[in-house]
CSV table of C-alpha atoms in Angstrom, one decimal:
chain,number,residue,atom,x,y,z
S,678,MET,CA,-45.4,-33.9,75.2
S,679,VAL,CA,-43.4,-30.9,74.0
S,680,LYS,CA,-45.2,-29.1,71.3
S,681,VAL,CA,-42.9,-27.6,68.7
S,682,VAL,CA,-43.5,-25.7,65.4
S,683,LEU,CA,-40.7,-25.9,62.8
S,684,LEU,CA,-40.6,-23.2,60.2
S,685,GLY,CA,-38.2,-24.1,57.4
S,686,THR,CA,-37.6,-27.7,56.3
S,687,GLY,CA,-34.5,-27.5,54.1
S,688,LEU,CA,-31.6,-29.9,54.6
S,689,LEU,CA,-30.9,-28.9,58.2
S,690,GLY,CA,-34.5,-28.1,59.2
S,691,SER,CA,-35.8,-31.4,57.9
S,692,ALA,CA,-33.1,-33.3,59.9
S,693,ILE,CA,-34.0,-31.3,63.0
S,694,GLY,CA,-37.6,-32.2,62.5
S,695,HIS,CA,-36.9,-35.9,62.1
S,696,ARG,CA,-34.8,-35.8,65.3
S,697,LEU,CA,-37.6,-34.1,67.3
S,698,LEU,CA,-40.2,-36.7,66.0
S,699,THR,CA,-37.8,-39.5,67.0
S,700,VAL,CA,-37.6,-38.3,70.6
S,701,GLY,CA,-41.4,-37.9,70.9
S,702,CYS,CA,-42.1,-34.3,70.3
S,703,SER,CA,-45.4,-33.1,68.9
S,704,LEU,CA,-44.3,-31.3,65.7
S,705,ARG,CA,-46.1,-29.0,63.2
S,706,VAL,CA,-44.1,-27.9,60.2
S,707,TRP,CA,-44.2,-25.2,57.5
S,708,ASN,CA,-42.2,-24.4,54.4
S,709,ARG,CA,-42.8,-22.0,51.5
S,710,ASP,CA,-42.7,-25.1,49.3
S,711,PRO,CA,-45.1,-27.6,51.1
S,712,ALA,CA,-43.6,-30.5,49.1
S,713,ARG,CA,-40.5,-30.1,51.2
S,714,CYS,CA,-42.5,-31.0,54.3
S,715,GLU,CA,-43.8,-34.3,53.0
S,716,PRO,CA,-41.1,-36.5,54.5
S,717,LEU,CA,-41.8,-35.0,57.9
S,718,VAL,CA,-45.5,-35.3,57.5
S,719,SER,CA,-45.1,-39.0,56.5
S,720,ALA,CA,-43.1,-39.4,59.7
S,721,GLY,CA,-45.8,-38.0,61.9
S,722,ALA,CA,-45.6,-34.2,61.7
S,723,GLN,CA,-48.7,-32.0,61.0
S,724,LEU,CA,-48.5,-29.7,58.0
S,725,LEU,CA,-49.3,-26.0,58.5
S,726,GLU,CA,-50.6,-24.3,55.4
S,727,ASP,CA,-50.0,-20.8,56.8
S,728,PRO,CA,-47.4,-19.8,59.5
S,729,ALA,CA,-50.1,-17.7,61.1
S,730,GLN,CA,-51.5,-21.0,62.4
S,731,ALA,CA,-48.3,-21.8,64.3
S,732,ILE,CA,-48.9,-20.2,67.6
S,733,GLU,CA,-52.0,-22.1,68.7
S,734,GLY,CA,-50.9,-24.6,71.3
S,735,ALA,CA,-47.2,-24.2,70.6
S,736,CYS,CA,-44.5,-24.0,73.2
S,737,THR,CA,-41.6,-23.2,71.0
S,738,VAL,CA,-41.3,-22.0,67.4
S,739,ILE,CA,-38.0,-23.1,65.8
S,740,THR,CA,-37.0,-21.4,62.6
S,741,VAL,CA,-34.4,-22.7,60.2
S,742,LEU,CA,-34.6,-20.2,57.4
S,743,ARG,CA,-32.0,-18.9,54.9
S,744,ASP,CA,-31.2,-15.6,56.5
S,745,GLY,CA,-32.2,-12.8,58.9
S,746,PRO,CA,-34.5,-10.8,56.7
S,747,ILE,CA,-36.5,-13.9,55.7
S,748,THR,CA,-36.7,-15.0,59.3
S,749,SER,CA,-38.0,-11.6,60.4
S,750,GLU,CA,-40.6,-11.6,57.6
S,751,VAL,CA,-41.9,-15.1,58.5
S,752,VAL,CA,-41.9,-14.3,62.3
S,753,ALA,CA,-43.9,-11.1,61.6
S,754,SER,CA,-46.5,-13.3,59.8
S,755,LEU,CA,-47.1,-15.2,63.1
S,756,GLY,CA,-48.9,-12.3,64.7
S,757,GLY,CA,-49.3,-12.2,68.4
S,758,LEU,CA,-46.9,-14.7,70.0
S,759,LYS,CA,-48.7,-15.2,73.4
S,760,GLN,CA,-45.4,-15.7,75.3
S,761,CYS,CA,-44.3,-18.4,72.9
S,762,CYS,CA,-40.5,-18.8,72.5
S,763,VAL,CA,-39.1,-18.0,69.1
S,764,MET,CA,-35.8,-19.8,68.6
S,765,PRO,CA,-33.9,-19.3,65.3
S,766,MET,CA,-31.4,-21.9,64.5
S,767,GLY,CA,-30.2,-20.6,61.1
S,768,THR,CA,-27.3,-18.3,60.5
S,769,MET,CA,-27.9,-14.6,60.8
S,770,GLY,CA,-26.0,-11.4,61.6
S,771,ILE,CA,-25.5,-10.2,65.1
S,772,SER,CA,-27.4,-7.0,64.4
S,773,GLU,CA,-30.2,-9.0,62.7
S,774,SER,CA,-30.6,-11.2,65.7
S,775,VAL,CA,-30.7,-8.3,68.2
S,776,ALA,CA,-33.3,-6.6,66.0
S,777,LEU,CA,-35.3,-9.9,65.8
S,778,GLU,CA,-35.4,-10.1,69.6
S,779,THR,CA,-37.0,-6.7,69.8
S,780,GLN,CA,-39.5,-7.7,67.1
S,781,VAL,CA,-40.4,-10.9,69.0
S,782,GLN,CA,-40.9,-9.0,72.2
S,783,ASP,CA,-43.1,-6.5,70.5
S,784,GLN,CA,-45.2,-9.4,69.2
S,785,GLY,CA,-45.6,-10.6,72.7
S,786,GLY,CA,-43.1,-13.5,72.7
S,787,VAL,CA,-39.7,-14.5,74.2
S,788,TYR,CA,-36.6,-15.0,72.2
S,789,LEU,CA,-33.5,-17.3,72.3
S,790,GLU,CA,-31.1,-17.4,69.4
S,791,ALA,CA,-29.7,-20.9,69.0
S,792,PRO,CA,-27.6,-21.2,65.9
S,793,VAL,CA,-25.9,-24.6,65.4
S,794,LEU,CA,-22.7,-26.1,64.0
S,795,GLY,CA,-23.2,-29.3,62.2
S,796,SER,CA,-25.4,-30.6,59.4
S,797,ARG,CA,-27.8,-33.4,58.6
S,798,PRO,CA,-25.9,-36.3,60.1
S,799,GLU,CA,-25.3,-34.5,63.4
S,800,ALA,CA,-28.9,-33.3,63.6
S,801,LEU,CA,-30.3,-36.8,63.1
S,802,ALA,CA,-28.0,-38.1,65.8
S,803,GLY,CA,-28.7,-35.3,68.3
S,804,ARG,CA,-25.0,-34.2,68.1
S,805,LEU,CA,-25.3,-30.6,66.9
S,806,LEU,CA,-23.3,-27.9,68.7
S,807,VAL,CA,-25.8,-25.3,69.9
S,808,MET,CA,-24.6,-21.8,70.7
S,809,ALA,CA,-27.5,-20.0,72.4
S,810,GLY,CA,-27.8,-16.3,73.1
S,811,GLY,CA,-30.4,-14.8,75.4
S,812,ASP,CA,-31.6,-14.6,79.0
S,813,GLN,CA,-30.5,-17.4,81.3
S,814,ALA,CA,-34.1,-18.0,82.3
S,815,VAL,CA,-35.2,-18.5,78.8
S,816,PHE,CA,-32.3,-20.8,78.1
S,817,ASP,CA,-33.1,-22.9,81.1
S,818,GLN,CA,-36.7,-23.2,79.9
S,819,GLN,CA,-35.6,-24.4,76.5
S,820,CYS,CA,-32.7,-26.5,77.6
S,821,ALA,CA,-34.6,-29.8,77.7
S,822,LEU,CA,-35.7,-29.4,74.1
S,823,LEU,CA,-32.2,-28.3,73.0
S,824,LYS,CA,-30.7,-31.5,74.6
S,825,HIS,CA,-32.7,-33.5,72.1
S,826,LEU,CA,-30.5,-31.9,69.4
S,827,ALA,CA,-27.2,-31.4,71.2
S,828,LEU,CA,-25.4,-33.3,73.9
S,829,GLU,CA,-24.4,-30.2,75.7
S,830,PRO,CA,-26.2,-27.0,74.6
S,831,LYS,CA,-24.2,-23.9,75.5
S,832,ARG,CA,-25.4,-20.5,76.4
S,833,MET,CA,-22.8,-18.1,75.1
S,834,GLY,CA,-24.2,-15.0,76.7
S,835,ALA,CA,-26.7,-12.3,75.7
S,836,VAL,CA,-28.5,-12.2,72.4
S,837,GLY,CA,-25.9,-11.6,69.7
S,838,THR,CA,-23.2,-13.8,71.2
S,839,GLY,CA,-24.6,-16.9,69.7
S,840,ALA,CA,-24.8,-15.3,66.3
S,841,ALA,CA,-21.3,-14.0,66.6
S,842,SER,CA,-20.0,-17.5,67.5
S,843,LYS,CA,-21.8,-19.0,64.5
S,844,LEU,CA,-20.4,-16.4,62.1
S,845,ALA,CA,-16.9,-16.8,63.5
S,846,LEU,CA,-17.0,-20.6,63.0
S,847,ASN,CA,-18.4,-20.3,59.4
S,848,GLN,CA,-15.7,-17.9,58.6
S,849,LEU,CA,-13.2,-20.5,59.7
S,850,ILE,CA,-14.9,-23.1,57.5
S,851,ALA,CA,-14.4,-20.8,54.5
S,852,SER,CA,-10.8,-19.9,55.4
S,853,LEU,CA,-9.7,-23.4,56.2
S,854,THR,CA,-11.2,-24.8,53.0
S,855,HIS,CA,-9.6,-22.1,51.0
S,856,GLY,CA,-6.2,-22.6,52.7
S,857,TYR,CA,-6.3,-26.4,52.3
S,858,SER,CA,-7.3,-26.1,48.7
S,859,LEU,CA,-4.3,-23.9,47.9
S,860,ALA,CA,-2.0,-26.3,49.8
S,861,LEU,CA,-3.4,-29.3,47.9
S,862,ARG,CA,-3.0,-27.5,44.5
S,863,LEU,CA,0.7,-26.7,45.2
S,864,ILE,CA,1.4,-30.3,46.4
S,865,GLN,CA,-0.1,-31.7,43.2
S,866,ALA,CA,1.7,-29.2,41.0
S,867,SER,CA,5.0,-30.2,42.6
S,868,GLY,CA,4.5,-33.8,41.8
S,869,LEU,CA,4.4,-34.9,45.5
S,870,ASP,CA,2.0,-37.7,46.3
S,871,VAL,CA,-0.9,-36.3,48.3
S,872,GLU,CA,-1.0,-39.1,50.8
S,873,ARG,CA,2.7,-38.5,51.5
S,874,PHE,CA,1.9,-34.9,52.4
S,875,MET,CA,-1.1,-36.0,54.5
S,876,GLU,CA,1.2,-38.3,56.6
S,877,VAL,CA,3.0,-35.1,57.7
S,878,LEU,CA,-0.1,-32.9,58.1
S,879,ARG,CA,-2.2,-35.3,60.1
S,880,PRO,CA,0.0,-35.5,63.3
S,881,SER,CA,0.8,-31.8,63.2
S,882,ALA,CA,-0.8,-28.9,65.0
S,883,LEU,CA,-2.0,-27.6,61.6
S,884,TYR,CA,-4.4,-30.6,61.0
S,885,ALA,CA,-8.2,-30.2,61.2
S,886,PRO,CA,-10.6,-33.2,60.8
S,887,THR,CA,-12.4,-31.3,58.0
S,888,VAL,CA,-9.3,-31.7,55.8
S,889,ASP,CA,-9.9,-35.5,55.5
S,890,LYS,CA,-13.6,-35.0,55.3
S,891,LYS,CA,-13.2,-32.9,52.1
S,892,LEU,CA,-10.1,-34.6,50.6
S,893,LYS,CA,-11.9,-37.2,48.7
S,894,ARG,CA,-14.3,-34.6,47.2
S,895,MET,CA,-11.5,-32.4,46.1
S,896,LEU,CA,-9.5,-35.3,44.6
S,897,THR,CA,-12.5,-36.7,42.7
S,898,HIS,CA,-14.2,-33.3,42.0
S,899,ASP,CA,-17.4,-34.7,43.3
S,900,TYR,CA,-19.5,-32.1,45.2
S,901,SER,CA,-22.9,-33.8,45.0
S,902,ASP,CA,-25.3,-34.4,47.9
S,903,PRO,CA,-24.1,-31.5,50.0
S,904,ASN,CA,-24.9,-30.8,53.6
S,905,PHE,CA,-23.8,-27.2,53.3
S,906,SER,CA,-23.5,-25.6,49.9
S,907,THR,CA,-21.1,-23.2,48.3
S,908,SER,CA,-23.9,-20.7,48.0
S,909,LEU,CA,-24.5,-20.7,51.7
S,910,LEU,CA,-20.8,-20.5,52.5
S,911,ARG,CA,-20.6,-17.3,50.3
S,912,LYS,CA,-23.7,-15.9,52.0
S,913,ASP,CA,-22.2,-16.5,55.5
S,914,LEU,CA,-18.8,-15.1,54.6
S,915,ASN,CA,-20.3,-11.9,53.2
S,916,LEU,CA,-22.4,-11.7,56.4
S,917,PHE,CA,-19.3,-12.1,58.5
S,918,LEU,CA,-17.6,-9.3,56.5
S,919,ARG,CA,-20.6,-7.0,57.1
S,920,GLU,CA,-20.7,-7.6,60.8
S,921,ALA,CA,-16.9,-7.2,61.0
S,922,GLY,CA,-17.3,-3.8,59.4
S,923,LEU,CA,-19.9,-2.8,61.9
S,924,ALA,CA,-17.6,-3.8,64.7
S,925,GLY,CA,-14.8,-1.7,63.2
S,926,LEU,CA,-12.5,-4.7,62.3
S,927,ASP,CA,-10.1,-4.8,59.4
S,928,ALA,CA,-11.2,-8.0,57.6
S,929,GLY,CA,-9.7,-6.9,54.3
S,930,GLY,CA,-7.8,-10.2,54.1
S,931,LEU,CA,-11.0,-12.0,53.5
S,932,GLU,CA,-12.2,-9.8,50.6
S,933,GLY,CA,-10.3,-11.8,48.1
S,934,LEU,CA,-11.9,-15.0,49.3
S,935,ALA,CA,-15.3,-13.4,49.0
S,936,CYS,CA,-14.5,-12.3,45.4
S,937,LEU,CA,-13.3,-15.9,44.6
S,938,LEU,CA,-16.6,-17.4,45.9
S,939,MET,CA,-18.6,-14.9,43.8
S,940,ARG,CA,-17.2,-16.7,40.7
S,941,ALA,CA,-19.3,-19.7,41.7
S,942,GLU,CA,-22.6,-17.7,41.6
S,943,GLY,CA,-24.8,-18.9,38.8
S,944,THR,CA,-22.7,-22.1,38.2
S,945,ASP,CA,-23.2,-25.7,39.1
S,946,LEU,CA,-20.7,-25.2,41.9
S,947,ASP,CA,-23.2,-23.1,43.9
S,948,ALA,CA,-25.5,-25.9,44.7
S,949,GLY,CA,-22.7,-28.3,45.4
S,950,ASP,CA,-20.8,-29.0,48.6
S,951,TYR,CA,-18.8,-26.0,49.8
S,952,SER,CA,-15.6,-27.8,49.1
S,953,ALA,CA,-16.3,-27.0,45.5
S,954,LEU,CA,-14.4,-23.9,46.4
S,955,HIS,CA,-11.4,-26.1,45.3
S,956,GLU,CA,-12.5,-25.7,41.7
S,957,LEU,CA,-12.0,-22.0,42.0
S,958,THR,CA,-8.3,-22.2,43.0
S,959,ALA,CA,-7.3,-24.2,39.9
S,960,ALA,CA,-4.7,-22.5,37.6
S,961,ASP,CA,-7.2,-22.7,34.8
S,962,PRO,CA,-10.7,-23.1,36.4
S,963,SER,CA,-13.2,-24.9,34.2
S,964,PHE,CA,-16.8,-25.2,35.4
S,965,ASN,CA,-20.4,-24.4,34.3
């Protein structure tokens, strides 16, 4: 039986945990708020009171934490890793992931970044898209485990390439959502029926499935029960901008979108589905 430790049981982490239990993995779990581990414990996982307990008997430690600095802090608390594989699945910067690999090696472990595209439904069904970065041998060792979460886990290359892929995709989520929101606003302002417009968009090369996924939310202004929040979208876009700067890229065109998303900070939109960005593009935005 594969023995896995899961550190971080938010929306995505909890779904990953449930999937691993479903396929028969032995699972121990930890979260800063132990109450967020209760559904997994009820499903058969063992609760860790302290992440320092994680290494005993573990084959792999999966982290699904908010960002790179928090992941580094929690991994440091594990102490000696005894050749255990640390596999972060949350979003972090390229430079942060490269630094975390060095940290893990210094703690006596091995490292494989494995950020994912997808949210709770995909995780529960084992249909996440895994973009791994690290040594081929480590990827091969972890591939059987990853196949419980993804139909076809992909090794992108060395450490950093997985993180780059994930940031690039999340930037596209932000840009596509913003572009579609503006298009929808203009269509509505013109008086054209939205479905009439969609009849043209859907068969075109410009169409992306996410458009229909978010259309109902935007039309009804219902952003409840999110799988990925506005707050996380803003965090990841700012992380992309930072990494783009380190790479010497001109990402100035995204600065306006980052500023727009800052207007959601501290409001109800922040905890809602990221398509709440649509509220920010209104001619006269009104939100709390």
